[in-house]
Amino acid sequence: MSTTANSRGSKRTHRAGAFDMRNFIAGLIGIYGIVLVIYGIIGSSETQLKKTGHVNINLWAGIGMVLVAVFFAVWARLRPVIVAEDPEAVDDGDRPVGH
Amino acid sequence: MLLAASSQLRLDTNWVDYVLIALYFVFVLGIGIMAKRAVSSSLDFFLSGRSLPAWVTGLAFISANLGAVEIIGMSANGAQFGIPTAHYFWIGAVPAMLFLGVVMMPFYYGSKVRSVPEFMRRRFGPGAHLVNAISFAVAQLLIAGINLYLLAKIVEVILGWDLYVSLVAAAIVVLTYTTLGGLSAAIYNEVLQFFVIVAALLPLTVVGLYKVGGYGALKDKIAATPDGAHQLESWPATNLTAIDSPVLSIIGIVLGLGFVLSFGYWTTNFVEVQRAMASSSISAAQRAPIIGAFPKMFIPFIVIFPGMIAGVLVSQVAKAKSSGSTTFDFNNSLLYLIRDLLPNGMLGVAIAGLLASFMAGMAANISAFNTVFSYDLWQTYVKKDKPDHYYLAVGRWATVAATVIAVGTALFASSYSNIMNYLQTLFGFFNAPLFATFILGMFWKRMSATAGWAGLVSGTLGAIIVAILGTKVLGGLSVGVLSLSGQGASFTAAGVAFVVDIVVSVVVSLGTRPRKESELRGLVYSLTPKQDFHDANEGVLAWYQQPTKLAAVGLVMVIILNILFW
């Protein structure tokens, strides 16, 4: 779905690389997940667990976030965004103004 | 919305929470810096070079609206009114979003306008354009200021920071990433914010339901409260509308909220439409609001449910509900629930989510403002025909000015919150007649330039008159001739604005000269070749990439949701 950017023809293209939104999502949510899993294992005191009714929510939410992060990372790897290296000169700026 | 500055809401944060919050800010600023590399023209800055995939613009589309005002306000409604609050999503948003994607987006994207007011200018000329552009720009500054104030307020309440320190700090963060990366930075951060908010609210809802004993137990406990039965069924929602008659209440919701208010907001508000305009093709632009509609219909479950759970689990909220207290501030419900249920760790994610939503709300207002200011006001009326990089610079300076003004507005709001509420209501009235003018202008080629601004002005005046005749709608200005207040009053005001706008537009059009048909290609349905409205590639798109089919699936799903929660 995000690979249609270059449907116009045979332009030189490159991958969007680091600036693919999916990598950012995977990065932040993944780090959140890892921190929460670790903290859920080592940092759960009895008073904290009492808040949730003894569900280790840090651990479970952390695992969920890691899975979401993996999904986005895999998606970005399998379907990279293709960016035209020389996008058409943007014509809108040249349109006469105020007619 | 006002949060009580009570020490009860101070959250028990520790180092891991601050680490998670700090990580979020690292990513926000990182996105701004990365997005800057992609900005080489004004179109990159204002419309992301029209290059974003539909799922990104679709998520940004709802995130721009998923500000903290929405999250806190809707969970408060959930605590107070229960399930009927879902109407704001299922009736008051999804149908209009689908309509925008299927019917109106081709006009916006196909005509290559860069803003909603610019469409107004090309269809109706400068009169309607100025009314629309100026009222929109001023309203954005006001709302950005309110978002900023609420952000600073919430930081003060839950973390104990000084109000002014957090105000300035938040303004600097937003300013940094929007000036650097323009709309791309704002949109990418909105998408990121969406995931952080879900990551915060979904576990909160799950823990809440677990602690109550499941959805069945939640229903039983709510049913046992006064007015409990009404809070578990979505119709007729007499508690939400404050209209006693069930039939009138349903009409009020369907026509007032579902048609006039929501179509006016979702289809003409440039803050939203700008996100879709940044898409890479006409079909992607159409898909943006339609894709956004799918998460939108499930957001009630992680926003309204926590409110309802707070009404059962949090003693302060439960007490206020059972005693029918009118002074209790339900806006605190979500914060109470976070305080009571989330341990350190998830607490940090929740705070990051709340801060994210305030900042994204403000960034959305500011990025919409700088586009309208630069293209619609400065380039159109002040300095025409300058090279493109000139307008890019104007946009960056407009962003700086807007942020400074927002800080000023926020300071004003901190001492005069009532005035801010009334101003916000007042600016809502400029929105009310827009949909009428747009839809008539798009489908009736006879509608003249004079009718454009005359309809808008008289529709707005109609709404203001209703508000003045109503009770307390505009504070001391309202004389109380009509016994309308709250939601009922805003439904009525919007309805009157719509009808007055249509009537005045038709009458004025018949008495004035229509515009030349050759000037209206792309702007009026009957004068636009069909291929202008379609993606050249549409034949090869899969069914889920075709806007109309996707919208049909969305419509069926939202109808099913309505039936399930009847």
Coordinates of C-alpha atoms in Angstrom, one line a residue, chain B residues 47-288:
Chain B
L47 CA 1.3 19.4 2.6
S48 CA 4.2 16.9 3.1
G49 CA 4.8 17.1 -0.7
R50 CA 1.5 15.2 -1.1
S51 CA 3.5 12.0 -0.7
L52 CA 2.2 10.1 2.4
P53 CA 0.6 6.6 2.2
A54 CA -3.0 6.3 3.1
W55 CA -2.6 4.5 6.4
V56 CA -0.4 7.3 7.7
T57 CA -2.7 10.1 6.7
G58 CA -5.7 8.0 7.9
L59 CA -4.3 7.5 11.4
A60 CA -3.2 11.2 11.5
F61 CA -6.7 12.1 10.4
I62 CA -8.2 10.7 13.6
S63 CA -5.2 11.5 15.8
A64 CA -5.5 15.2 15.0
N65 CA -8.9 15.0 16.6
L66 CA -7.9 12.6 19.4
G67 CA -6.5 15.3 21.5
A68 CA -6.6 15.2 25.3
V69 CA -9.7 17.3 25.3
E70 CA -11.4 14.5 23.4
I71 CA -9.9 11.7 25.6
I72 CA -10.6 13.4 28.9
G73 CA -13.9 14.8 27.8
M74 CA -15.2 11.6 26.3
S75 CA -14.2 9.5 29.3
A76 CA -15.9 12.0 31.5
N77 CA -19.0 11.6 29.4
G78 CA -18.6 7.9 29.7
A79 CA -18.4 8.1 33.5
Q80 CA -21.5 10.4 33.6
F81 CA -23.7 9.1 30.8
G82 CA -22.3 5.7 29.9
I83 CA -22.8 4.0 26.5
P84 CA -24.8 6.8 24.8
T85 CA -21.5 8.7 24.6
A86 CA -20.6 6.3 21.8
H87 CA -22.9 8.4 19.6
Y88 CA -20.1 11.0 19.4
F89 CA -18.2 8.4 17.5
W90 CA -20.7 6.1 15.7
I91 CA -23.2 8.8 14.7
G92 CA -21.2 12.0 15.2
A93 CA -18.0 11.0 13.3
V94 CA -17.9 7.8 11.3
P95 CA -20.7 8.6 8.7
A96 CA -19.2 12.1 8.1
M97 CA -15.7 10.7 7.6
L98 CA -17.0 8.1 5.1
F99 CA -18.9 10.9 3.3
L100 CA -15.9 13.1 3.2
G101 CA -13.8 10.3 1.6
V102 CA -16.4 9.2 -0.9
V103 CA -18.1 12.4 -1.9
M104 CA -16.1 15.5 -1.0
M105 CA -12.4 14.5 -1.1
P106 CA -12.3 14.3 -4.9
F107 CA -13.2 18.0 -5.0
Y108 CA -10.5 18.9 -2.5
Y109 CA -7.8 16.8 -3.9
G110 CA -8.8 16.8 -7.6
S111 CA -8.9 20.6 -7.8
K112 CA -5.3 20.7 -6.4
V113 CA -6.2 23.3 -3.8
R114 CA -3.8 23.5 -0.9
S115 CA -6.3 24.3 1.8
V116 CA -10.0 24.3 2.4
P117 CA -10.3 28.1 2.3
E118 CA -8.5 28.0 -1.0
F119 CA -11.3 25.8 -2.4
M120 CA -13.6 28.5 -1.1
R121 CA -11.7 31.2 -3.0
R122 CA -11.7 29.3 -6.3
R123 CA -15.4 28.4 -6.0
F124 CA -16.7 31.7 -4.7
G125 CA -13.9 34.3 -4.9
P126 CA -12.5 36.6 -2.2
G127 CA -15.6 37.4 -0.1
A128 CA -16.4 33.8 1.1
H129 CA -12.6 33.1 1.2
L130 CA -11.8 35.9 3.7
V131 CA -14.7 35.0 6.0
N132 CA -13.6 31.4 6.0
A133 CA -9.8 31.9 6.2
I134 CA -9.8 34.6 8.9
S135 CA -12.3 32.9 11.2
F136 CA -10.5 29.6 10.8
A137 CA -7.0 31.1 11.4
V138 CA -8.2 33.0 14.6
A139 CA -10.0 29.9 15.9
Q140 CA -6.9 27.8 15.5
L141 CA -4.8 30.2 17.6
L142 CA -7.5 30.1 20.2
I143 CA -7.7 26.3 20.3
A144 CA -4.0 25.9 20.3
G145 CA -3.8 28.2 23.3
I146 CA -6.5 26.1 25.1
N147 CA -4.7 22.9 24.3
L148 CA -1.4 24.4 25.6
Y149 CA -3.1 25.6 28.8
L150 CA -4.7 22.2 29.5
L151 CA -1.4 20.5 28.9
A152 CA 0.4 22.7 31.4
K153 CA -2.5 22.3 33.8
I154 CA -2.4 18.5 33.7
V155 CA 1.4 18.5 34.2
E156 CA 0.9 20.7 37.2
V157 CA -1.7 18.5 38.6
I158 CA -0.3 15.0 38.1
L159 CA 3.5 15.7 38.3
G160 CA 3.5 18.8 40.4
W161 CA 5.5 21.0 38.0
D162 CA 5.0 24.8 37.9
L163 CA 2.3 25.8 35.5
Y164 CA 4.4 28.4 33.7
V165 CA 7.4 26.1 33.4
S166 CA 5.4 23.3 31.8
L167 CA 3.6 25.8 29.5
V168 CA 6.8 27.2 28.1
A169 CA 8.5 23.8 27.9
A170 CA 5.6 22.3 25.9
A171 CA 5.4 25.3 23.6
I172 CA 9.2 24.9 22.8
V173 CA 8.8 21.2 22.0
V174 CA 5.9 21.7 19.7
L175 CA 7.6 24.7 18.1
T176 CA 10.8 22.8 17.5
Y177 CA 9.3 19.9 15.6
T178 CA 6.7 21.9 13.6
T179 CA 9.1 24.6 12.5
L180 CA 11.7 22.0 11.5
G181 CA 9.6 19.4 9.8
G182 CA 6.3 21.2 9.0
L183 CA 3.3 19.1 8.3
S184 CA 5.2 15.8 7.9
A185 CA 6.6 16.2 11.4
A186 CA 3.2 17.0 12.8
I187 CA 1.6 14.0 11.0
Y188 CA 4.3 11.5 11.9
N189 CA 4.0 12.6 15.5
E190 CA 0.2 12.2 15.3
V191 CA 0.6 8.6 14.1
L192 CA 3.2 7.9 16.8
Q193 CA 0.9 9.5 19.3
F194 CA -2.0 7.3 18.2
F195 CA 0.0 4.2 19.1
V196 CA 1.2 5.6 22.4
I197 CA -2.4 6.5 23.4
V198 CA -3.6 3.0 22.5
A199 CA -0.7 1.5 24.4
A200 CA -1.8 3.5 27.4
L201 CA -5.5 3.1 27.3
L202 CA -5.9 -0.5 26.1
P203 CA -4.1 -2.0 29.1
L204 CA -5.9 0.4 31.4
T205 CA -9.3 -0.8 30.1
V206 CA -8.2 -4.4 30.3
V207 CA -7.1 -4.1 33.9
G208 CA -10.2 -2.1 34.8
L209 CA -12.5 -4.7 33.3
Y210 CA -10.5 -7.5 35.1
K211 CA -10.8 -5.7 38.4
V212 CA -14.5 -5.0 38.0
G213 CA -15.1 -8.7 37.2
G214 CA -15.7 -8.5 33.4
Y215 CA -18.2 -6.6 31.2
G216 CA -21.2 -8.5 32.7
A217 CA -20.2 -7.3 36.2
L218 CA -19.6 -3.8 35.0
K219 CA -23.1 -3.7 33.5
D220 CA -24.7 -5.1 36.7
K221 CA -22.9 -2.5 38.8
I222 CA -23.9 0.4 36.6
A223 CA -27.5 -0.8 36.3
A224 CA -27.7 -0.6 40.1
T225 CA -26.9 3.2 40.1
P226 CA -29.6 5.8 39.7
D227 CA -30.3 6.3 36.0
G228 CA -28.2 3.2 35.4
A229 CA -30.5 1.6 32.8
H230 CA -30.1 4.6 30.5
Q231 CA -26.4 4.3 30.7
L232 CA -26.2 0.9 29.2
E233 CA -28.2 1.4 26.0
S234 CA -27.1 3.8 23.3
W235 CA -30.7 4.9 22.3
P236 CA -32.6 7.1 22.9
A237 CA -29.9 8.8 24.9
T238 CA -32.2 11.2 26.7
N239 CA -29.6 11.6 29.5
L240 CA -27.0 12.8 27.0
T241 CA -29.1 15.2 25.1
A242 CA -31.1 16.4 28.1
I243 CA -34.2 16.3 25.8
D244 CA -37.0 14.5 27.7
S245 CA -38.9 13.1 24.8
P246 CA -37.2 10.0 23.4
V247 CA -38.4 10.7 19.9
L248 CA -37.0 14.3 19.9
S249 CA -33.9 13.0 21.5
I250 CA -33.3 10.6 18.7
I251 CA -34.0 13.3 16.1
G252 CA -31.7 15.6 17.9
I253 CA -28.9 13.1 17.8
V254 CA -29.4 11.9 14.2
L255 CA -30.0 15.4 12.7
G256 CA -28.2 17.7 15.1
L257 CA -25.2 15.7 16.1
G258 CA -25.0 13.2 13.2
F259 CA -25.8 15.4 10.3
V260 CA -25.3 19.2 10.9
L261 CA -22.6 19.3 13.6
S262 CA -20.5 16.3 12.5
F263 CA -20.7 16.9 8.7
G264 CA -19.8 20.5 9.4
Y265 CA -16.8 19.6 11.5
W266 CA -15.4 16.6 9.7
T267 CA -15.9 17.6 6.1
T268 CA -14.8 21.3 6.2
N269 CA -12.4 21.6 9.1
F270 CA -9.0 22.1 7.5
V271 CA -7.2 20.6 10.5
E272 CA -8.7 17.3 9.5
V273 CA -8.8 17.7 5.7
Q274 CA -5.2 18.8 5.6
R275 CA -4.1 15.4 6.7
A276 CA -5.9 13.7 3.8
M277 CA -4.6 16.3 1.3
A278 CA -1.1 15.2 2.2
S279 CA -1.8 11.8 0.6
S280 CA 0.1 10.5 -2.5
S281 CA -2.9 10.1 -4.9
I282 CA -6.5 10.9 -5.2
S283 CA -7.6 7.5 -4.1
A284 CA -5.2 7.6 -1.2
A285 CA -6.6 10.9 -0.2
Q286 CA -10.1 9.4 -0.3
R287 CA -9.0 6.4 1.7
A288 CA -7.5 8.5 4.5

